[in-house]
Each structure stands twice: as C-alpha cells, then as structure tokens.
C-alpha cells in the first residue's frame, strides 16, 4: 500500500504570514493533486501537477512537484482568514487510475485575523 | 453543469439496517469514484467505475458494501447490515480518464449509525 504523508498536521498562524505545507511519499506519483476541504463539504480541486520539477501558481498559492515526483509542497504567501481549511494532497500511483487517488491525512490550517 | 450531486446529505440509521446512497456525476465524466472519510482522516478510496464497468472493487471495506452504476450515469453505494463503525462521510467524485484532470467531488453523504 502506498502511503502519503503530509506535514504539518495542524498549523495556526496570523494573517499576513507565509506558510508551507509538505506532501511526501516513498513511491513515485504519476500525478499529484492538491485539494481544499471545508467542514461538511467535499474536497475542491486546487491544482494538478504531472511533470517532475513543475511549479504552478494560483494567486497567492504556489505548488511545486519534486524532481523525482515523490514529493510536493504548497506555499501560501500573505495568508488570509479565507485560506482557513483542510488542505489535502492526493497522489495517483498509476496512470490508469486503477488505484484511485491516495490521500494524505491533510493539514488543518487556521489563519487568525 | 451543476457539478456532482449526492443524496441524501445526511442519513441516520439504526445498526443492522441497510442504507443506499446516490451519486449523480458530471455528465461528461465517464469515471466515477466512491470514497469514505472518517474524522481526522483523508478520503479513503473504495471503488470506481468507467462508464458502467466497475474496474476496481477490491478496496470495498467488506462484503456488506456494494456499488452499482447501471447505465453509466448515476451510481449507488449500498451498505447492508450497518455497523457503528460505518459512520463516516461517503464521498463521490467524477473525472475524465486522464491523469491531467482532477476529480470533482460531491458534498458527500454523512452517515450516522446509532
């Protein structure tokens, strides 16, 4: 069973600060996705990364895929209270989707005004 | 398109009863997935369909769990003889069959077994 570890599990910071969340696996991903989930709702896709070394930006969020496609990071610049939520990384270990996505446990992020 | 719809949003049932959840995916998506999420955990993959074919079901939690997608459109997930440990959020997602595309999740069905 492929495992996917996220760190930190919990993070509480002040508005305006920067933060980075990490996602690691011992296995190679065929693709990796980041989702944000709010209480009582399903996860919402933020980004998909496929190529090793790939960097994608979504406003104040920067996503990076490791060169070896075994790790990824999410960096948020000047965090705002609206960024509060559960951030999940999810990896596909086969291109055909036979394994489904494997999710990490998530990072619970709280941005305090 | 209204996205992925799940019904009901909440279900409270007594232990031993059977429950069935429905998922209506995005119409253009031919892949449909079921996940379970318990408190403090990320979603856990259960099964998936490509059109009407169930291509992976070994990850269903027990033989009390079954899923169907009879005409390649909506899907149902049934849990027979529910147990308290089945209490969780059941999520449905749909996608195109390509690793470049992410999943679109529904809002989930929150099951509470009492």
XYZ file of C-alpha atoms in Angstrom:
227
model
C 0.000 0.000 0.000
C 1.421 3.346 -0.993
C 1.468 5.892 1.793
C 1.394 9.612 1.503
C 2.453 11.777 4.446
C 1.554 15.397 4.985
C 3.137 17.828 7.378
C 2.394 19.657 9.492
C -0.913 18.143 10.600
C -2.035 21.391 12.214
C -0.932 24.945 11.608
C -2.274 28.136 13.133
C -0.737 31.422 12.036
C -1.545 35.121 11.917
C -2.975 36.854 8.896
C -0.243 38.094 6.588
C 2.290 35.378 7.385
C 3.662 32.884 4.873
C 3.469 29.123 5.233
C 4.489 25.908 3.507
C 2.777 22.526 3.642
C 4.563 19.349 2.575
C 3.477 16.084 0.999
C 5.852 13.102 0.769
C 5.809 9.520 -0.414
C 8.347 6.750 -0.880
C 6.708 5.913 -4.220
C 6.662 7.814 -7.481
C 3.442 9.578 -8.394
C 2.098 9.583 -11.930
C 0.312 12.786 -10.927
C -0.411 14.693 -7.749
C -3.273 16.936 -6.800
C -3.965 19.406 -4.030
C -7.454 19.903 -2.636
C -9.012 22.202 -0.073
C -11.879 20.974 2.056
C -14.217 22.891 4.325
C -16.207 21.250 7.156
C -19.168 19.225 5.908
C -18.222 19.593 2.252
C -16.319 17.568 -0.321
C -12.750 18.443 -1.309
C -12.327 21.069 -4.017
C -9.506 20.690 -6.520
C -6.843 23.403 -6.421
C -4.223 22.079 -8.839
C -2.881 19.011 -10.648
C 0.864 18.569 -11.210
C 2.257 15.933 -13.507
C 5.832 16.765 -14.519
C 8.790 16.489 -12.124
C 10.004 19.949 -11.091
C 6.756 21.572 -12.167
C 5.711 24.794 -10.434
C 2.177 26.164 -10.642
C 0.807 29.368 -9.188
C -2.752 30.122 -8.209
C -2.904 33.698 -6.932
C -1.082 33.581 -3.555
C -0.657 29.791 -3.672
C 2.448 28.198 -5.208
C 2.568 24.456 -5.818
C 5.771 22.584 -6.518
C 6.258 18.988 -7.641
C 9.565 17.379 -6.731
C 12.011 16.449 -9.463
C 11.674 12.754 -8.608
C 7.859 13.041 -8.423
C 7.842 11.713 -4.848
C 7.050 14.925 -3.030
C 5.223 18.199 -3.341
C 4.774 21.431 -1.454
C 2.148 24.129 -1.179
C 3.298 27.620 -0.251
C 0.849 30.344 0.701
C 2.006 33.947 0.696
C 0.387 36.554 2.935
C -2.202 34.154 4.323
C -5.734 35.433 4.816
C -8.561 34.159 7.070
C -10.331 32.879 3.954
C -7.466 30.416 3.452
C -8.572 28.528 6.571
C -9.422 24.924 5.804
C -8.147 21.375 5.417
C -5.531 21.045 2.677
C -5.209 17.571 1.218
C -2.660 16.220 -1.185
C -3.611 13.211 -3.259
C -1.405 11.094 -5.475
C -2.099 8.751 -8.334
C 0.385 5.905 -8.458
C -0.815 4.500 -11.757
C -1.754 6.433 -14.853
C -4.790 4.273 -15.462
C -6.431 5.239 -12.197
C -6.845 1.640 -11.058
C -5.704 2.521 -7.566
C -7.792 5.644 -7.290
C -6.206 8.614 -5.612
C -4.365 8.062 -2.328
C -4.967 10.958 0.038
C -2.856 12.206 2.871
C -4.445 12.950 6.237
C -4.367 16.637 5.466
C -3.101 19.820 7.042
C -5.603 21.724 9.148
C -4.803 25.384 8.550
C -6.194 28.220 10.660
C -5.446 31.804 9.741
C -6.208 34.154 12.605
C -7.194 37.744 11.850
C -23.471 21.800 -15.263
C -24.377 21.661 -11.588
C -21.421 19.522 -10.549
C -21.552 16.227 -8.676
C -24.723 15.694 -6.656
C -25.086 13.330 -3.736
C -28.254 12.331 -1.982
C -29.050 12.324 0.855
C -26.721 14.814 2.538
C -27.309 13.237 5.902
C -28.541 9.799 6.935
C -29.153 8.497 10.436
C -29.878 4.801 10.644
C -30.122 2.122 13.265
C -27.484 -0.563 13.462
C -28.385 -3.519 11.271
C -30.384 -1.530 8.722
C -29.442 -1.244 5.047
C -28.714 2.149 3.506
C -28.280 3.293 -0.076
C -26.658 6.494 -1.283
C -26.929 8.014 -4.727
C -24.407 9.967 -6.764
C -25.053 11.900 -9.967
C -21.722 12.762 -11.624
C -20.887 15.469 -14.123
C -22.450 14.179 -17.335
C -19.278 14.458 -19.467
C -17.191 12.481 -16.978
C -17.068 8.742 -17.584
C -15.190 7.881 -14.400
C -16.957 7.775 -11.054
C -15.320 7.118 -7.690
C -16.542 6.384 -4.173
C -14.519 7.381 -1.129
C -15.075 7.208 2.609
C -13.775 9.825 5.013
C -13.694 9.444 8.768
C -12.982 12.204 11.257
C -9.435 13.484 11.084
C -8.522 11.394 8.073
C -8.209 11.994 4.376
C -10.647 10.297 1.990
C -10.139 6.552 1.558
C -10.684 5.014 -1.881
C -13.434 2.378 -2.078
C -14.245 1.668 -5.717
C -14.510 3.199 -9.166
C -16.371 2.838 -12.438
C -15.511 3.652 -16.001
C -18.874 4.056 -17.668
C -20.935 1.150 -16.323
C -17.967 -1.152 -15.659
C -16.742 -1.444 -12.081
C -12.991 -1.677 -12.631
C -11.815 -1.813 -9.056
C -13.754 -3.136 -6.084
C -11.191 -4.959 -4.001
C -10.890 -1.919 -1.748
C -14.518 -2.043 -0.652
C -14.384 -2.402 3.094
C -16.334 -5.642 3.390
C -18.857 -7.735 1.514
C -21.557 -5.607 3.129
C -20.557 -2.811 0.754
C -21.588 -2.827 -2.888
C -21.832 -0.262 -5.648
C -23.577 -0.088 -8.998
C -23.652 2.202 -11.989
C -26.265 0.500 -14.149
C -26.358 2.737 -17.205
C -23.061 4.510 -16.844
C -24.711 7.602 -15.423
C -25.677 7.783 -11.737
C -24.265 5.384 -9.172
C -25.468 3.915 -5.889
C -23.488 2.722 -2.893
C -25.255 0.281 -0.589
C -24.227 -0.774 2.872
C -26.035 -3.779 4.270
C -26.417 -4.560 7.977
C -24.852 -1.283 9.019
C -22.476 -1.158 11.979
C -21.464 1.777 14.149
C -18.037 1.707 12.535
C -19.653 2.552 9.208
C -20.397 6.062 10.480
C -18.464 8.381 8.171
C -18.745 10.791 5.258
C -19.207 8.985 1.950
C -17.898 10.990 -0.968
C -18.490 10.545 -4.662
C -16.268 12.068 -7.337
C -16.166 12.054 -11.108
C -13.464 12.788 -13.656
C -12.160 12.263 -17.147
C -9.904 9.192 -17.502
C -6.686 11.166 -17.705
C -4.090 11.900 -15.046
C -4.061 15.541 -16.118
C -7.555 16.017 -14.759
C -8.510 16.238 -11.131
C -11.591 14.922 -9.505
C -14.788 16.840 -8.882
C -16.252 15.774 -5.579
C -19.804 15.982 -4.382
C -20.694 17.379 -0.979
C -20.901 13.890 0.466
C -23.402 11.880 2.480
C -22.849 11.950 6.233
C -23.888 8.573 7.673
C -24.504 8.133 11.380
C -25.252 4.642 12.646
C -26.868 4.596 16.091
